[in-house]
Tab-separated table of C-alpha atoms in Angstrom:
chain	number	residue	atom	x	y	z
A	131	MET	CA	-15.885	14.946	11.914
A	132	LYS	CA	-13.160	17.483	12.667
A	133	ILE	CA	-9.291	17.552	12.216
A	134	LYS	CA	-9.141	19.538	15.422
A	135	GLY	CA	-8.926	17.712	18.511
A	136	SER	CA	-8.290	14.296	16.240
A	137	VAL	CA	-5.071	12.080	16.517
A	138	VAL	CA	-3.432	11.722	12.950
A	139	PHE	CA	-1.064	9.318	11.636
A	140	VAL	CA	0.567	9.853	8.384
A	141	THR	CA	2.800	7.275	6.574
A	142	GLY	CA	5.543	8.050	4.246
A	143	ALA	CA	5.724	11.655	6.275
A	144	SER	CA	9.525	12.406	6.228
A	145	ARG	CA	8.687	14.897	3.154
A	146	GLY	CA	6.505	15.929	0.286
A	147	LEU	CA	2.902	15.477	0.661
A	148	GLY	CA	3.167	13.324	3.740
A	149	LEU	CA	4.865	15.875	5.636
A	150	ALA	CA	2.058	18.325	4.455
A	151	PHE	CA	-0.520	15.944	5.814
A	152	ALA	CA	1.058	16.227	8.732
A	153	ARG	CA	1.901	19.695	9.127
A	154	GLU	CA	-1.680	20.771	8.013
A	155	ALA	CA	-2.966	18.702	10.848
A	156	VAL	CA	-1.105	20.347	13.169
A	157	ALA	CA	-2.158	23.581	11.534
A	158	ARG	CA	-5.765	22.611	12.224
A	159	GLY	CA	-5.353	21.684	15.753
A	160	ALA	CA	-5.144	17.861	15.858
A	161	ALA	CA	-4.486	16.841	19.610
A	162	LYS	CA	-1.535	14.800	18.301
A	163	VAL	CA	0.077	14.029	14.902
A	164	TYR	CA	2.443	10.919	14.257
A	165	ALA	CA	4.816	10.860	11.214
A	166	GLY	CA	5.199	7.456	10.084
A	167	VAL	CA	9.139	7.731	8.553
A	168	ARG	CA	11.996	5.155	8.125
A	169	ASN	CA	14.502	6.922	10.313
A	170	PRO	CA	13.048	8.975	13.380
A	171	ALA	CA	16.360	10.318	14.583
A	172	ALA	CA	16.626	12.189	11.403
A	173	PHE	CA	13.277	13.699	11.934
A	174	ASP	CA	12.531	16.953	13.761
A	175	LYS	CA	9.694	18.729	13.037
A	176	PRO	CA	7.642	20.708	15.561
A	177	GLY	CA	4.545	19.290	16.957
A	178	ILE	CA	4.861	15.919	15.043
A	179	VAL	CA	5.979	12.732	16.997
A	180	PRO	CA	8.150	10.484	14.576
A	181	VAL	CA	7.458	6.602	14.542
A	182	MET	CA	9.685	4.352	12.746
A	183	LEU	CA	7.538	2.879	9.765
A	184	ASP	CA	8.588	0.676	7.050
A	185	VAL	CA	4.967	-0.181	5.197
A	186	THR	CA	6.609	-3.333	3.772
A	187	ASP	CA	7.710	-4.874	6.762
A	188	PRO	CA	4.592	-6.483	8.861
A	189	ALA	CA	6.713	-6.198	12.431
A	190	SER	CA	7.574	-2.624	11.984
A	191	VAL	CA	3.736	-1.745	10.940
A	192	ALA	CA	2.442	-3.868	14.071
A	193	ALA	CA	5.147	-2.009	16.262
A	194	ALA	CA	3.746	1.553	15.280
A	195	ALA	CA	0.132	0.540	15.775
A	196	GLU	CA	0.815	-0.471	18.929
A	197	MET	CA	2.671	2.660	19.810
A	198	ALA	CA	0.243	4.601	18.503
A	199	LYS	CA	-2.917	3.044	20.027
A	200	ASP	CA	-4.887	6.518	20.118
A	201	VAL	CA	-5.092	7.062	16.613
A	202	THR	CA	-8.548	8.334	15.189
A	203	VAL	CA	-7.387	9.340	11.436
A	204	LEU	CA	-5.221	7.179	9.409
A	205	VAL	CA	-3.638	8.666	6.186
A	206	ASN	CA	-2.200	6.214	4.044
A	207	ASN	CA	0.477	8.349	2.333
A	208	ALA	CA	3.504	6.090	1.596
A	209	GLY	CA	4.234	4.915	-2.030
A	210	ILE	CA	6.884	4.920	-4.493
A	211	ALA	CA	7.098	5.087	-8.493
A	212	GLU	CA	9.217	3.727	-11.000
A	213	ILE	CA	9.497	4.591	-14.751
A	214	THR	CA	9.419	0.882	-16.057
A	215	GLY	CA	9.674	2.149	-19.695
A	216	SER	CA	7.322	-0.404	-21.505
A	217	PRO	CA	4.625	-2.673	-19.976
A	218	PHE	CA	6.633	-5.306	-21.603
A	219	SER	CA	10.083	-4.432	-20.490
A	220	ASP	CA	12.130	-7.155	-18.933
A	221	LEU	CA	11.931	-5.279	-15.796
A	222	ALA	CA	8.078	-4.626	-15.754
A	223	GLU	CA	7.138	-7.851	-13.473
A	224	ASP	CA	10.137	-6.803	-11.034
A	225	HIS	CA	9.032	-3.186	-10.738
A	226	ALA	CA	5.500	-4.151	-10.438
A	227	ARG	CA	6.328	-6.631	-7.131
A	228	ARG	CA	8.417	-3.938	-5.294
A	229	ILE	CA	5.484	-1.096	-6.352
A	230	PHE	CA	2.882	-3.488	-5.031
A	231	GLU	CA	4.852	-4.094	-2.013
A	232	THR	CA	4.430	-0.706	-1.093
A	233	ASN	CA	1.650	1.069	-3.033
A	234	TYR	CA	-0.805	-1.884	-2.373
A	235	TYR	CA	0.168	-4.377	0.257
A	236	GLY	CA	1.678	-1.356	2.338
A	237	VAL	CA	-1.744	0.010	2.360
A	238	MET	CA	-3.679	-3.114	3.223
A	239	ARG	CA	-1.202	-4.264	6.188
A	240	VAL	CA	-1.220	-0.425	7.547
A	241	THR	CA	-5.131	-0.406	7.398
A	242	ARG	CA	-5.680	-3.818	8.957
A	243	ALA	CA	-3.413	-3.012	11.783
A	244	PHE	CA	-4.669	0.491	12.439
A	245	GLU	CA	-8.590	-0.293	11.981
A	246	PRO	CA	-9.363	-2.180	15.147
A	247	ARG	CA	-8.152	0.563	17.093
A	248	LEU	CA	-10.006	3.577	15.027
A	249	PRO	CA	-13.084	4.771	17.132
A	250	ASN	CA	-17.009	3.976	16.435
A	251	ASP	CA	-18.367	7.159	17.278
A	252	GLY	CA	-17.910	9.350	14.007
A	253	ARG	CA	-14.204	10.176	14.679
A	254	GLY	CA	-12.736	7.691	12.866
A	255	ALA	CA	-11.337	8.048	9.458
A	256	ILE	CA	-9.024	6.669	6.500
A	257	VAL	CA	-7.461	8.762	3.801
A	258	ASN	CA	-5.901	6.996	0.976
A	259	VAL	CA	-3.682	8.599	-1.417
A	260	LEU	CA	-4.297	7.322	-4.876
A	261	SER	CA	-3.525	8.968	-8.232
A	262	ASP	CA	-4.888	10.024	-11.590
A	263	VAL	CA	-3.180	7.310	-13.177
A	264	THR	CA	-5.832	5.009	-11.737
A	265	TRP	CA	-7.723	6.085	-15.320
A	266	ARG	CA	-4.851	7.845	-16.989
A	267	THR	CA	-2.996	5.683	-19.808
A	268	VAL	CA	0.666	5.861	-19.346
A	269	PRO	CA	2.630	2.957	-20.633
A	270	MET	CA	5.693	3.729	-18.810
A	271	LEU	CA	4.076	3.709	-15.192
A	272	ALA	CA	1.840	0.671	-16.298
A	273	PRO	CA	3.085	-1.087	-12.764
A	274	TYR	CA	2.686	2.193	-10.717
A	275	SER	CA	-0.730	2.758	-12.439
A	276	ALA	CA	-1.747	-0.789	-11.649
A	277	SER	CA	-1.038	-0.728	-8.089
A	278	LYS	CA	-2.779	2.561	-7.836
A	279	ALA	CA	-5.972	1.076	-9.456
A	280	ALA	CA	-5.747	-1.526	-6.915
A	281	ALA	CA	-5.280	0.627	-4.058
A	282	TRP	CA	-8.400	2.320	-5.234
A	283	SER	CA	-10.421	-0.930	-5.568
A	284	TYR	CA	-9.314	-1.566	-2.010
A	285	THR	CA	-10.473	2.071	-0.915
A	286	ASN	CA	-14.061	1.798	-2.181
A	287	ASN	CA	-14.295	-1.675	-0.603
A	288	ILE	CA	-12.968	-0.886	2.835
A	289	ARG	CA	-15.238	2.071	2.644
A	290	ALA	CA	-18.621	-0.102	2.445
A	291	GLN	CA	-17.089	-2.161	5.098
A	292	LEU	CA	-16.598	0.397	7.467
A	293	LYS	CA	-19.623	2.274	7.071
A	294	GLU	CA	-21.303	0.459	9.896
A	295	ARG	CA	-18.879	1.662	12.027
A	296	GLY	CA	-19.172	5.154	11.190
A	297	ILE	CA	-15.608	5.691	9.822
A	298	SER	CA	-15.044	7.740	6.987
A	299	VAL	CA	-12.912	6.530	4.210
A	300	VAL	CA	-11.755	9.057	1.706
A	301	GLY	CA	-9.666	8.239	-1.723
A	302	LEU	CA	-7.462	11.196	-2.955
A	303	HIS	CA	-6.833	11.100	-6.722
A	304	VAL	CA	-4.287	14.042	-8.007
A	305	GLY	CA	-1.543	13.740	-10.791
A	306	PHE	CA	1.673	15.604	-10.341
A	307	VAL	CA	2.373	17.055	-6.726
A	308	ASP	CA	5.079	19.755	-6.790
A	309	THR	CA	7.686	17.729	-4.552
A	310	ASP	CA	10.916	16.602	-4.371
A	311	LEU	CA	9.945	13.169	-5.742
A	312	THR	CA	8.644	15.257	-9.014
A	313	LYS	CA	11.123	17.778	-9.277
A	314	ALA	CA	12.472	16.080	-12.809
A	315	PHE	CA	9.249	16.741	-14.464
A	316	ASP	CA	8.493	19.613	-16.595
A	317	VAL	CA	4.930	19.449	-16.116
A	318	PRO	CA	1.909	21.386	-14.547
A	319	LYS	CA	1.976	20.372	-10.601
A	320	ALA	CA	-0.213	21.031	-7.649
A	321	SER	CA	0.548	22.411	-4.765
A	322	PRO	CA	1.096	20.028	-1.811
A	323	ARG	CA	-0.593	22.672	0.712
A	324	ASP	CA	-3.656	22.872	-1.646
A	325	VAL	CA	-4.167	18.789	-1.979
A	326	VAL	CA	-3.980	18.470	1.541
A	327	SER	CA	-6.166	21.462	2.477
A	328	GLN	CA	-8.833	20.103	-0.285
A	329	THR	CA	-8.680	16.411	1.375
A	330	TYR	CA	-9.402	17.884	4.894
A	331	ASP	CA	-11.979	19.872	3.870
A	332	ALA	CA	-13.651	16.831	2.039
A	333	LEU	CA	-13.023	14.375	4.780
A	334	GLU	CA	-14.694	17.248	7.576
A	335	ALA	CA	-17.571	17.828	4.880
A	336	GLY	CA	-18.508	14.076	5.012
A	337	GLU	CA	-17.224	13.634	1.323
A	338	SER	CA	-15.530	10.136	-0.136
A	339	GLU	CA	-13.562	11.266	-2.861
A	340	VAL	CA	-10.938	14.363	-3.803
A	341	LEU	CA	-10.508	15.109	-7.225
A	342	ALA	CA	-7.384	17.672	-6.289
A	343	ASP	CA	-6.371	18.939	-9.548
A	344	ALA	CA	-7.897	19.912	-13.103
A	345	GLY	CA	-6.574	16.708	-14.624
A	346	SER	CA	-8.253	14.381	-12.117
A	347	LYS	CA	-11.628	16.066	-12.690
A	348	ALA	CA	-11.228	15.865	-16.410
A	349	LEU	CA	-10.441	12.214	-16.640
A	350	LYS	CA	-13.206	11.528	-14.061
A	351	ARG	CA	-15.438	13.336	-16.133
A	352	THR	CA	-15.103	10.698	-18.897
A	353	LEU	CA	-15.503	7.759	-17.360
A	354	SER	CA	-19.302	7.312	-18.247
A	355	LEU	CA	-18.778	8.060	-21.857
A	356	ALA	CA	-19.019	5.147	-24.630
A	357	VAL	CA	-14.922	5.755	-25.168
A	358	PRO	CA	-13.695	7.104	-21.758
A	359	GLY	CA	-10.289	8.856	-21.606
A	360	TYR	CA	-8.203	5.558	-20.608
A	361	ILE	CA	-8.952	4.309	-23.604
A	362	ASP	CA	-8.579	7.366	-25.996
A	363	PRO	CA	-6.642	9.842	-24.367
A	364	GLU	CA	-7.758	12.402	-26.797
A	365	VAL	CA	-11.018	12.424	-25.579
A	366	LEU	CA	-9.511	14.516	-22.792
A	367	ALA	CA	-8.978	17.548	-25.267
A	368	GLY	CA	-13.040	17.885	-25.127
A	369	GLN	CA	-13.001	18.088	-21.399
C-alpha cells in the first residue's frame, strides 16, 4: 500500500510525533489527513483537518469515527507518560490506571471504532506507536512500560486477526524522540521526522514492525538470549 492517495487519521496530532505523522502524510500525497486533537479550534496546520478526539472518552471516539468514515490508515499515536518514582510508590496504582486509560484502552477504543470502516482491498492499515520500554527495564516508568507492553501484545493480536482482511498492522518501537514531551531529558533522542519516515516506509514495504533507533534495535537483539536485556541491562553493553 501507499500513503499517496490514502486517507490518514492520526490520534494525538496536536504536536510532537503525532503532528510529524500528519505532516509527513501530507508531504507523501495523502488524499486527506485528519488530526485527532482535543482542541480543534486551536489547530491550524495546512492540509490537515482537525477532529475533536479524546481517546479516553468513548463518545468522543465514536463521534470522530463517524465524522471520518473515509479513513484508510489509522495511526494510534496518542499517549501519556508519568514518572512514578518506584513500582512500589503509593501513587503507582493511580498512575497505572490513568496511563492505561490512554495508552492501552485508548488504543483499543480507537481501533475498535475505526476498524470496521477500513478497506479490505490492501489499502487499509493501522500503525500503533509503542516504545522501547516494552523491553527496557526502567523502574521509575513501570506503569508506562506496562501499558506499552500491553499495547504491543494487542498490536500483535490484531495483526493476526486482520490479516485475512488484507489490513496491515505496524508496531513502532522507539526510545526518546526529540519533542516537547522529552525536552527536560538530557539523553540521545531520535528525530520525529526520521521516525515517521521509517514508519511510513515500512508500511509501504509491507513490513510489520519498526525499530526506529539504535537502542530499540539493540534491545530486540537480546530477546532470544538466555539472559535478555530486560533481565540484565548490562547485556546491552555488548550489543
